[in-house]
Short mmCIF file of C-alpha atoms in Angstrom, two decimals:
data_model
loop_
_atom_site.label_atom_id
_atom_site.label_comp_id
_atom_site.label_asym_id
_atom_site.label_seq_id
_atom_site.Cartn_x
_atom_site.Cartn_y
_atom_site.Cartn_z
CA MET A 1 -0.26 -0.16 -0.18
CA GLU A 2 1.21 3.75 -1.05
CA TYR A 3 1.02 6.47 1.06
CA LEU A 4 1.60 9.64 0.98
CA LEU A 5 1.56 13.14 3.97
CA GLY A 6 0.17 16.36 4.34
CA ILE A 7 1.22 19.32 6.59
CA ASP A 8 -0.94 22.12 7.02
CA LEU A 9 0.71 24.35 8.89
CA GLY A 10 -2.01 27.09 9.43
CA THR A 11 -1.63 30.40 12.36
CA SER A 12 -3.48 28.42 15.55
CA GLY A 13 -1.42 25.26 15.00
CA THR A 14 0.43 22.64 12.61
CA LYS A 15 -1.60 19.23 11.49
CA THR A 16 -0.36 16.28 9.36
CA VAL A 17 -2.23 13.33 8.11
CA LEU A 18 -1.72 11.00 6.06
CA PHE A 19 -3.17 9.58 3.22
CA ASP A 20 -3.71 6.66 0.96
CA ARG A 21 -3.25 6.53 -2.16
CA GLU A 22 -6.85 6.97 -3.36
CA GLY A 23 -7.58 10.06 -0.80
CA ASN A 24 -8.73 8.73 2.69
CA ALA A 25 -7.55 10.11 5.31
CA VAL A 26 -5.95 7.40 7.78
CA ALA A 27 -4.60 9.12 10.87
CA SER A 28 -4.18 12.64 11.75
CA ALA A 29 -1.75 15.16 14.55
CA ALA A 30 -2.32 18.51 15.75
CA LYS A 31 -0.24 21.22 17.77
CA GLU A 32 -0.76 24.30 18.13
CA TYR A 33 1.68 26.99 19.14
CA PRO A 34 0.94 30.81 20.42
CA MET A 35 0.38 34.22 18.14
CA TYR A 36 2.88 37.38 19.78
CA GLN A 37 0.82 41.06 19.56
CA PRO A 38 3.64 42.85 21.68
CA LYS A 39 1.70 46.09 20.13
CA ASN A 40 -1.89 46.33 18.18
CA GLY A 41 -1.84 45.19 15.17
CA TRP A 42 0.91 43.38 15.20
CA ALA A 43 1.03 39.11 14.94
CA GLU A 44 4.51 37.65 15.47
CA GLN A 45 5.28 33.17 15.15
CA ASP A 46 8.29 32.01 16.45
CA ALA A 47 9.13 29.43 13.30
CA ASP A 48 10.73 27.15 15.23
CA ASP A 49 7.85 26.26 17.27
CA TRP A 50 6.40 25.60 13.34
CA TRP A 51 9.12 22.99 12.74
CA HIS A 52 8.20 21.09 16.04
CA ALA A 53 4.85 21.06 15.63
CA ALA A 54 5.29 19.53 11.32
CA ARG A 55 8.50 17.48 13.10
CA ASP A 56 6.27 15.88 15.73
CA THR A 57 2.86 15.16 14.57
CA VAL A 58 4.59 13.57 11.46
CA ALA A 59 5.86 11.37 14.19
CA SER A 60 2.51 10.57 15.87
CA VAL A 61 0.86 10.01 13.10
CA LEU A 62 3.28 7.27 12.35
CA GLU A 63 3.45 6.09 15.46
CA SER A 64 -0.85 5.81 15.65
CA SER A 65 -1.51 4.70 12.41
CA GLY A 66 0.98 1.86 12.06
CA VAL A 67 2.16 2.48 8.52
CA ASP A 68 5.50 1.21 7.75
CA ALA A 69 7.53 4.27 7.16
CA ARG A 70 8.36 2.58 3.65
CA ASP A 71 5.13 2.53 2.08
CA ILE A 72 5.42 6.58 2.62
CA LYS A 73 6.16 8.51 -1.15
CA GLY A 74 5.63 11.65 -0.82
CA LEU A 75 5.60 14.75 2.01
CA GLY A 76 3.78 17.92 0.99
CA ILE A 77 3.30 21.11 2.84
CA SER A 78 0.63 23.69 2.88
CA GLY A 79 1.46 26.98 4.80
CA GLN A 80 0.04 29.42 5.85
CA MET A 81 0.81 32.69 3.57
CA HIS A 82 2.99 36.25 3.46
CA GLY A 83 4.76 35.23 6.52
CA LEU A 84 8.17 36.32 6.97
CA VAL A 85 11.57 34.05 7.95
CA LEU A 86 14.95 35.62 8.22
CA MET A 87 17.66 32.80 7.75
CA ASP A 88 21.16 33.56 8.30
CA GLU A 89 23.86 31.30 6.26
CA LYS A 90 23.88 28.18 8.86
CA GLY A 91 20.31 28.05 8.67
CA ASN A 92 18.80 29.13 12.15
CA SER A 93 15.60 31.57 11.63
CA LEU A 94 17.08 35.16 13.16
CA CYS A 95 13.51 36.66 14.06
CA ARG A 96 10.22 35.45 15.28
CA SER A 97 8.36 35.75 11.99
CA LEU A 98 5.84 38.03 11.23
CA ILE A 99 2.86 36.65 9.43
CA TRP A 100 0.49 37.43 7.38
CA CYS A 101 -1.70 39.00 9.45
CA ASP A 102 0.79 41.88 11.03
CA GLY A 103 -0.22 45.00 9.68
CA ARG A 104 2.73 47.50 11.11
CA THR A 105 4.50 47.98 7.72
CA GLN A 106 2.05 50.74 5.60
CA ALA A 107 4.51 53.19 5.66
CA GLU A 108 6.84 50.65 3.90
CA CYS A 109 3.79 50.21 1.79
CA ASP A 110 4.14 53.28 1.54
CA GLU A 111 8.34 53.47 0.73
CA ILE A 112 7.42 50.49 -2.16
CA THR A 113 5.02 52.05 -4.12
CA ARG A 114 6.52 54.91 -4.61
CA ALA A 115 9.50 53.66 -5.53
CA VAL A 116 7.59 51.65 -8.55
CA GLY A 117 4.79 53.20 -9.28
CA ALA A 118 1.12 52.24 -7.61
CA GLU A 119 0.11 51.14 -11.29
CA ARG A 120 3.50 49.71 -12.12
CA LEU A 121 3.78 47.55 -9.57
CA ILE A 122 0.00 45.58 -9.93
CA GLU A 123 1.63 44.84 -13.47
CA ILE A 124 3.89 43.04 -12.41
CA ALA A 125 3.00 41.73 -8.69
CA ALA A 126 -0.54 41.79 -9.67
CA ASN A 127 -1.37 43.02 -6.57
CA PRO A 128 -0.93 46.18 -4.94
CA ALA A 129 1.64 46.81 -1.58
CA LEU A 130 -0.01 45.43 1.32
CA THR A 131 0.64 45.14 4.64
CA GLY A 132 0.22 41.61 4.67
CA PHE A 133 2.10 40.82 2.32
CA THR A 134 5.89 40.34 2.86
CA ALA A 135 8.23 42.66 0.54
CA GLY A 136 7.06 45.12 3.62
CA LYS A 137 7.82 42.83 5.97
CA VAL A 138 11.17 42.77 4.39
CA LEU A 139 11.41 46.70 4.27
CA TRP A 140 10.08 46.93 7.96
CA VAL A 141 13.07 44.67 9.21
CA ARG A 142 15.94 45.80 7.25
CA LYS A 143 14.88 49.44 9.37
CA HIS A 144 13.72 48.63 12.28
CA GLN A 145 16.55 45.38 13.12
CA PRO A 146 19.60 46.37 11.46
CA ASP A 147 21.47 43.83 13.78
CA VAL A 148 19.10 41.29 12.58
CA TRP A 149 18.80 42.53 9.11
CA LYS A 150 22.79 42.31 9.28
CA LYS A 151 22.97 39.08 9.89
CA ALA A 152 20.11 37.85 7.16
CA LYS A 153 21.23 35.53 4.13
CA TYR A 154 17.70 33.66 3.05
CA ILE A 155 13.55 35.76 2.65
CA LEU A 156 11.93 32.59 3.40
CA LEU A 157 8.49 32.38 3.55
CA PRO A 158 6.57 29.62 6.38
CA LYS A 159 6.25 26.26 4.34
CA ASP A 160 9.42 26.64 2.88
CA TYR A 161 11.52 26.90 5.78
CA VAL A 162 9.31 23.78 7.52
CA ARG A 163 10.47 22.28 3.86
CA TYR A 164 13.75 23.24 4.64
CA LYS A 165 14.32 21.73 8.12
CA LEU A 166 13.60 18.43 6.31
CA THR A 167 15.63 18.34 3.35
CA ASP A 168 18.14 21.00 3.35
CA VAL A 169 17.67 22.81 0.24
CA ILE A 170 16.48 26.39 0.34
CA ALA A 171 14.38 27.11 -1.63
CA GLN A 172 10.47 28.70 -2.44
CA GLU A 173 7.65 27.61 -4.20
CA ILE A 174 6.18 29.83 -6.08
CA SER A 175 2.08 30.76 -5.73
CA ASP A 176 3.46 31.29 -2.30
CA ALA A 177 6.17 33.47 -3.62
CA SER A 178 2.72 35.47 -5.66
CA GLY A 179 1.86 36.76 -2.33
CA THR A 180 5.77 38.96 -1.36
CA ASN A 181 4.94 41.37 -3.86
CA LEU A 182 8.39 40.70 -5.40
CA LEU A 183 7.37 38.18 -7.81
CA ASP A 184 6.74 39.29 -11.49
CA VAL A 185 3.43 36.69 -11.51
CA LYS A 186 2.96 36.61 -14.95
CA ARG A 187 6.84 35.40 -15.63
CA ARG A 188 6.21 33.47 -12.84
CA CYS A 189 10.18 34.30 -11.65
CA TRP A 190 11.77 36.95 -9.14
CA SER A 191 11.64 41.09 -10.73
CA GLU A 192 14.30 42.23 -10.86
CA GLU A 193 12.63 45.85 -11.72
CA ILE A 194 10.68 45.42 -8.33
CA CYS A 195 14.26 44.62 -6.14
CA ARG A 196 16.64 47.07 -7.52
CA ALA A 197 13.24 49.89 -6.65
CA ILE A 198 13.31 49.12 -2.95
CA ASP A 199 17.46 48.28 -3.07
CA LEU A 200 16.90 43.77 -2.26
CA ASP A 201 19.40 42.08 -3.14
CA MET A 202 17.85 39.39 -5.14
CA SER A 203 20.59 36.74 -3.90
CA MET A 204 18.67 36.27 -0.68
CA LEU A 205 15.64 35.85 -3.36
CA PRO A 206 15.31 31.75 -3.30
CA PRO A 207 15.05 29.86 -6.26
CA LEU A 208 11.76 28.83 -7.39
CA VAL A 209 9.56 26.18 -7.56
CA GLU A 210 6.38 24.92 -9.28
CA SER A 211 4.14 23.53 -6.39
CA CYS A 212 3.99 19.60 -8.06
CA GLU A 213 7.77 18.89 -8.01
CA ALA A 214 10.11 17.22 -6.11
CA ALA A 215 11.92 20.07 -4.20
CA GLY A 216 14.02 18.39 -2.41
CA TYR A 217 14.77 15.30 -0.23
CA VAL A 218 13.99 14.23 2.86
CA THR A 219 17.32 13.96 5.00
CA GLU A 220 18.98 11.25 6.79
CA GLU A 221 18.61 14.07 10.41
CA ALA A 222 15.69 14.48 9.29
CA ALA A 223 14.65 11.16 8.83
CA LYS A 224 16.19 10.22 11.90
CA ILE A 225 13.69 13.24 14.06
CA THR A 226 10.24 12.40 12.24
CA GLY A 227 10.59 8.28 11.76
CA LEU A 228 10.16 8.78 8.21
CA CYS A 229 12.48 7.59 5.54
CA PRO A 230 15.23 9.41 4.47
CA GLY A 231 15.11 10.14 0.69
CA ILE A 232 11.22 10.52 0.21
CA PRO A 233 10.69 13.28 -1.67
CA VAL A 234 8.53 16.54 -0.16
CA ALA A 235 6.75 18.16 -3.09
CA GLY A 236 6.90 22.23 -2.55
CA GLY A 237 3.90 22.30 -1.67
CA GLY A 238 1.48 25.52 -2.16
CA GLY A 239 0.20 28.46 -0.03
CA ASP A 240 -2.67 27.46 1.98
CA ASN A 241 -5.17 28.58 -0.19
CA MET A 242 -4.04 27.24 -3.25
CA CYS A 243 -3.17 23.70 -1.13
CA ALA A 244 -7.37 24.52 0.50
CA ALA A 245 -8.27 24.71 -3.19
CA VAL A 246 -6.14 21.45 -4.89
CA GLY A 247 -8.31 19.92 -1.77
CA THR A 248 -11.14 20.92 -2.74
CA GLY A 249 -10.82 20.36 -6.44
CA VAL A 250 -10.95 23.76 -7.53
CA VAL A 251 -8.33 22.98 -10.21
CA VAL A 252 -10.14 23.77 -13.52
CA PRO A 253 -11.85 26.83 -15.02
CA GLY A 254 -15.07 27.65 -13.72
CA LYS A 255 -14.95 26.33 -9.85
CA ALA A 256 -14.95 28.42 -6.76
CA PHE A 257 -14.53 28.16 -3.07
CA THR A 258 -14.69 30.21 0.19
CA THR A 259 -13.21 28.88 2.81
CA ILE A 260 -13.62 30.51 6.30
CA GLY A 261 -10.91 29.90 8.36
CA THR A 262 -8.98 32.20 10.26
CA SER A 263 -8.90 34.45 7.92
CA GLY A 264 -11.13 34.07 5.30
CA VAL A 265 -11.01 33.27 0.92
CA VAL A 266 -13.30 33.29 -1.79
CA TYR A 267 -11.58 32.06 -4.68
CA ALA A 268 -12.07 30.91 -7.93
CA HIS A 269 -9.19 28.68 -10.85
CA SER A 270 -8.46 30.78 -13.86
CA PRO A 271 -5.80 29.71 -17.00
CA GLN A 272 -4.79 33.10 -17.20
CA ALA A 273 -3.73 35.74 -15.10
CA GLN A 274 -6.28 38.45 -14.66
CA ILE A 275 -5.35 40.92 -12.95
CA GLU A 276 -7.54 44.14 -11.50
CA PRO A 277 -6.60 47.06 -12.10
CA LYS A 278 -7.13 48.52 -8.68
CA GLY A 279 -5.37 45.60 -6.89
CA ARG A 280 -8.96 44.98 -4.98
CA VAL A 281 -8.72 41.10 -5.71
CA HIS A 282 -5.05 38.84 -5.80
CA ALA A 283 -4.30 37.18 -8.83
CA PHE A 284 -1.82 34.36 -7.79
CA CYS A 285 0.30 31.59 -9.66
CA SER A 286 -2.02 28.50 -9.74
CA CYS A 287 -0.22 24.95 -8.23
CA ILE A 288 -0.68 24.16 -11.33
CA PRO A 289 2.14 24.72 -13.74
CA GLY A 290 1.97 27.77 -15.91
CA GLU A 291 -1.88 28.85 -14.84
CA TYR A 292 -3.49 30.99 -12.06
CA VAL A 293 -6.23 31.71 -9.84
CA ASN A 294 -7.31 34.79 -8.67
CA PHE A 295 -8.77 35.74 -4.69
CA ALA A 296 -9.91 38.33 -2.06
CA CYS A 297 -9.34 37.66 1.60
CA THR A 298 -10.76 39.00 4.41
CA LEU A 299 -8.98 38.91 6.95
CA SER A 300 -10.66 37.59 10.73
CA SER A 301 -13.56 35.96 9.79
CA GLY A 302 -13.03 32.17 11.53
CA LEU A 303 -10.97 35.00 14.20
CA SER A 304 -13.74 36.74 14.66
CA LEU A 305 -15.69 33.91 15.45
CA LYS A 306 -12.49 32.68 17.80
CA TRP A 307 -12.20 36.26 19.41
CA PHE A 308 -15.94 36.38 20.61
CA ARG A 309 -15.67 32.40 22.22
CA ASP A 310 -12.22 32.93 23.98
CA GLN A 311 -13.37 36.49 25.48
CA PHE A 312 -17.25 35.99 26.24
CA CYS A 313 -18.39 32.31 25.26
CA GLN A 314 -16.59 30.69 28.78
CA ALA A 315 -20.27 29.02 29.71
CA GLU A 316 -20.21 27.14 26.40
CA ILE A 317 -16.26 26.41 26.60
CA GLN A 318 -17.21 24.47 30.31
CA ALA A 319 -20.45 23.24 28.83
CA ALA A 320 -18.52 21.92 25.99
CA ARG A 321 -16.32 20.20 27.88
CA GLU A 322 -18.41 18.20 30.33
CA MET A 323 -20.56 16.87 27.35
CA GLY A 324 -17.46 16.11 25.70
CA GLN A 325 -18.55 18.66 22.26
CA ASP A 326 -17.32 21.17 20.63
CA ALA A 327 -17.91 25.03 21.90
CA TYR A 328 -18.52 26.29 18.30
CA ALA A 329 -21.40 23.66 18.12
CA LEU A 330 -23.33 25.76 21.21
CA MET A 331 -22.50 28.89 19.65
CA ASN A 332 -24.24 28.21 16.70
CA GLU A 333 -27.13 26.12 18.18
CA GLU A 334 -27.64 29.73 19.97
CA ALA A 335 -27.27 31.82 17.03
CA ALA A 336 -29.31 29.67 15.25
CA LEU A 337 -31.99 31.30 17.98
CA SER A 338 -32.21 34.90 17.04
CA PRO A 339 -33.85 35.60 13.73
CA ILE A 340 -31.98 36.66 10.61
CA GLY A 341 -30.01 40.40 11.08
CA ALA A 342 -29.81 39.77 14.78
CA ASN A 343 -32.79 42.21 16.03
CA ARG A 344 -30.88 45.04 14.01
CA LEU A 345 -27.78 43.97 15.03
CA LEU A 346 -24.27 44.01 12.36
CA PHE A 347 -20.64 43.45 12.83
CA LEU A 348 -17.95 44.88 10.87
CA PRO A 349 -15.74 41.78 11.22
CA TYR A 350 -12.27 43.94 10.85
CA LEU A 351 -10.49 42.86 13.81
CA MET A 352 -6.90 43.56 12.33
CA GLY A 353 -7.80 45.70 9.36
CA GLU A 354 -8.89 44.31 6.37
CA ARG A 355 -7.79 43.47 2.89
CA SER A 356 -10.17 42.80 0.21
CA PRO A 357 -11.55 44.85 -1.20
CA LEU A 358 -11.19 47.80 1.37
CA MET A 359 -7.01 47.45 1.85
CA ASP A 360 -7.51 49.36 4.59
CA ASN A 361 -5.41 48.26 7.63
CA ASN A 362 -7.07 51.26 10.33
CA ALA A 363 -10.39 49.50 9.51
CA ARG A 364 -11.80 48.55 12.81
CA GLY A 365 -14.41 46.11 14.37
CA ALA A 366 -17.26 46.69 15.18
CA PHE A 367 -20.79 46.60 16.87
CA ILE A 368 -23.73 48.46 15.01
CA GLY A 369 -26.72 49.58 16.45
CA LEU A 370 -26.61 47.68 20.24
CA THR A 371 -28.66 48.49 22.36
CA ALA A 372 -29.57 46.90 25.52
CA MET A 373 -32.08 44.76 24.58
CA HIS A 374 -29.46 42.38 22.42
CA ASN A 375 -27.67 39.69 24.13
CA ARG A 376 -24.89 37.30 23.43
CA ARG A 377 -27.06 35.19 21.05
CA ASP A 378 -27.87 38.12 19.18
CA MET A 379 -24.38 39.65 19.48
CA LEU A 380 -23.00 36.37 17.89
CA ARG A 381 -25.61 36.16 15.41
CA ALA A 382 -24.41 39.18 13.97
CA LEU A 383 -20.76 38.17 14.20
CA MET A 384 -21.66 35.28 11.65
CA GLU A 385 -23.78 37.27 9.64
CA GLY A 386 -20.96 39.91 9.45
CA VAL A 387 -17.90 37.20 8.07
CA ILE A 388 -20.54 36.24 5.73
CA TYR A 389 -21.35 39.83 3.72
CA ALA A 390 -17.66 40.55 3.74
CA LEU A 391 -17.84 37.23 1.39
CA CYS A 392 -19.94 38.15 -0.41
CA GLN A 393 -19.15 41.61 -0.54
CA ASN A 394 -15.76 39.92 -2.32
CA LEU A 395 -17.26 37.46 -4.20
CA ASN A 396 -19.70 40.42 -5.88
CA THR A 397 -16.11 42.32 -6.54
CA MET A 398 -15.18 39.28 -8.52
CA ARG A 399 -18.26 39.03 -10.14
CA GLU A 400 -17.47 42.24 -11.75
CA MET A 401 -14.96 41.01 -12.91
CA GLY A 402 -16.35 38.48 -15.26
CA VAL A 403 -15.62 35.24 -12.37
CA LYS A 404 -19.45 33.65 -12.20
CA PRO A 405 -19.94 30.70 -10.48
CA GLN A 406 -22.87 29.00 -10.06
CA ALA A 407 -22.08 26.90 -7.37
CA MET A 408 -20.19 27.38 -4.03
CA LEU A 409 -17.44 24.72 -1.97
CA ALA A 410 -17.19 25.46 1.52
CA CYS A 411 -14.29 24.30 2.82
CA GLY A 412 -12.04 25.49 6.51
CA GLY A 413 -13.48 25.02 9.94
CA GLY A 414 -16.48 26.94 9.76
CA ALA A 415 -17.64 25.43 6.62
CA LYS A 416 -18.65 22.46 9.38
CA SER A 417 -21.42 24.59 10.44
CA HIS A 418 -24.16 24.11 9.02
CA PHE A 419 -25.70 26.68 10.14
CA TRP A 420 -23.00 29.10 8.68
CA ARG A 421 -23.08 26.84 5.40
CA GLN A 422 -27.44 27.55 4.95
CA MET A 423 -26.27 31.45 5.70
CA MET A 424 -23.78 31.09 3.20
CA ALA A 425 -26.06 29.88 0.41
CA ASP A 426 -28.63 32.52 1.21
CA VAL A 427 -26.56 35.75 1.07
CA PHE A 428 -24.67 34.78 -1.91
CA GLY A 429 -27.49 32.96 -3.68
CA ILE A 430 -25.75 30.50 -5.05
CA PRO A 431 -25.84 26.58 -4.14
CA VAL A 432 -22.69 25.86 -1.76
CA LYS A 433 -21.39 21.71 -1.69
CA THR A 434 -18.79 20.48 0.63
CA VAL A 435 -15.91 18.00 0.07
CA GLU A 436 -16.19 14.03 1.56
CA SER A 437 -12.91 15.05 2.95
CA THR A 438 -12.65 17.12 5.00
CA GLU A 439 -8.47 18.32 5.22
CA GLY A 440 -8.78 20.68 1.96
CA PRO A 441 -5.11 21.61 2.04
CA ALA A 442 -3.53 18.68 3.63
CA LEU A 443 -5.16 16.96 0.91
CA GLY A 444 -4.36 19.22 -1.49
CA ALA A 445 -0.29 19.04 -0.08
CA ALA A 446 -0.72 15.10 -0.31
CA ILE A 447 -2.65 15.19 -4.39
CA LEU A 448 0.85 18.01 -5.04
CA ALA A 449 3.11 15.16 -2.83
CA GLY A 450 1.34 12.13 -4.73
CA VAL A 451 2.00 13.64 -7.90
CA ALA A 452 5.82 15.10 -7.54
CA ALA A 453 6.48 11.57 -6.43
CA GLY A 454 4.90 10.97 -9.84
CA ILE A 455 1.44 8.90 -8.63
CA TYR A 456 -0.78 10.65 -10.04
CA LYS A 457 -0.43 12.18 -13.46
CA ASP A 458 -1.08 15.49 -12.96
CA VAL A 459 -2.35 17.77 -10.65
CA PRO A 460 -6.30 17.75 -11.99
CA SER A 461 -6.33 14.38 -12.82
CA ALA A 462 -5.45 13.10 -9.51
CA CYS A 463 -8.48 15.97 -7.83
CA GLN A 464 -10.72 13.92 -10.71
CA LEU A 465 -10.13 10.59 -8.76
CA LEU A 466 -9.33 11.83 -4.96
CA VAL A 467 -12.31 14.77 -4.68
CA ARG A 468 -15.49 13.67 -3.68
CA GLU A 469 -18.43 16.05 -3.45
CA ASN A 470 -21.22 15.35 -1.42
CA GLU A 471 -23.73 17.97 0.29
CA VAL A 472 -25.41 20.85 -1.19
CA LEU A 473 -27.14 23.64 -0.07
CA SER A 474 -29.22 25.46 -2.37
CA PRO A 475 -30.22 28.78 -0.77
CA ILE A 476 -33.76 29.60 0.99
CA GLU A 477 -35.37 32.82 -0.70
CA GLU A 478 -37.99 33.41 1.89
CA ASN A 479 -33.99 34.45 3.75
CA SER A 480 -32.02 35.64 0.59
CA LYS A 481 -34.94 38.06 0.41
CA ALA A 482 -34.61 39.05 4.42
CA TYR A 483 -30.40 39.23 4.01
CA ALA A 484 -30.46 41.37 1.72
CA PRO A 485 -31.32 45.10 3.09
CA TYR A 486 -28.81 44.35 5.90
CA TYR A 487 -26.56 43.24 3.65
CA GLU A 488 -27.22 46.71 2.41
CA PHE A 489 -26.31 48.14 4.83
CA PHE A 490 -24.10 46.70 5.76
CA LEU A 491 -22.22 48.17 2.56
CA GLN A 492 -23.04 51.47 3.84
CA LEU A 493 -21.54 51.22 6.96
CA TYR A 494 -17.26 50.97 6.67
CA PRO A 495 -17.89 54.13 4.10
CA ALA A 496 -19.09 56.01 6.53
CA LEU A 497 -16.46 54.88 9.59
CA LYS A 498 -13.40 55.37 7.44
CA GLU A 499 -12.32 59.00 8.45
CA CYS A 500 -13.00 57.85 11.52
CA TYR A 501 -10.87 54.52 11.14
CA ALA A 502 -8.18 56.66 10.02
CA LYS A 503 -8.53 59.26 13.40
CA LEU A 504 -8.50 56.43 15.12
CA ALA A 505 -5.65 55.62 14.05
CA GLN A 506 -3.98 58.68 15.14
CA LEU A 507 -4.30 59.15 18.20
#
């Protein structure tokens, strides 16, 4: 029997899943790690926490599954995007990584925009300079941590650092590199023009690899630590959203998915690079060699619900622990007791600023319409509706570009909620499906590993074989009509508050 490993390196933790060649999950293990926020709007993680989590979960999966390590034919990694890992010449991480939701680099992003030119930057990198992206973080460290910068030899992304620890090969995978503001996306190579404009030594940018090619092989040292056999091919892997697309079969034109994870994404596949002139929608390289994706990202989707859980739902957490249930399931039940519109309460899910389509690092979360009659269930429902409204705003921006999916695949932790999926169908106005496997990014990473190992011919044919769709939720017309005025009002709130957010940031 042949097996493949998929590692999903997320923000809250890393999950490793062992799959057979038919795409069935055989065993899994997860390990959490902290996110540090030393100042408002900052977000950091320790790169070695990612490596230790990957190392430990791989070892745990091998032990619990009873699978002979010799039967594991490949390994792939899906990774949170944009995080900056600065590595010295000995392969050591030099400082905490500034991760995707870190918002401290607006001044550096403005510097990049001035140096390259706003329109030219979008023409080359297919995206504006955003605080979430990597280039601004590079300039911030160079400016504010010169002692660290002097020691820096290579610029890596989170999953590429973990892959280096497994293979001793320094490389950067192309779908993830698309989110650095340093890649010429159409040409699929590092941009000399951008690097020259911001005075960045291109030798710090590792060689690029495609997602489904072998980027390296497990070393003897990594094999001893993890229990793997040396010589196993490790695929280039992909950014988490690109791997989620592979794991849900969104690898051909006309398919789309929405994920509600820590962040939220609306994503569609395209054979050509379609660049939105204002940069409101991202255009990145796909995990399919030579092809592309469009997606729009909100920064605080599942993160909003997790924040509310951690701060205000201790009773549900305790009750769930005693009942052996998930606290989120109890929160869903409570939110469902509030009517559509949450008794005229709306929530803006901008807890970490906002990316698509607002591109405003100063945006902040807000409950609008809060009165003394509102209770926790109303706040929960308003929060969940606000997340869906933000995602729908992104979907409608993509529809303006001609991207008009007839159905939507839902994935991510939030997609486990029937209540949230039905809300998505009602607000989006299209059927929402799920896939049989709940391991989207990990399965996608494993499929990439299977192609790199020669088990599958290519990614699309592997997805056709392994990805199985199941449940379909159709929009309920009555609900769609009820949500419509609240969605329209939601669209008016950010423009009304934009100047207030900017002033608040200066206090």
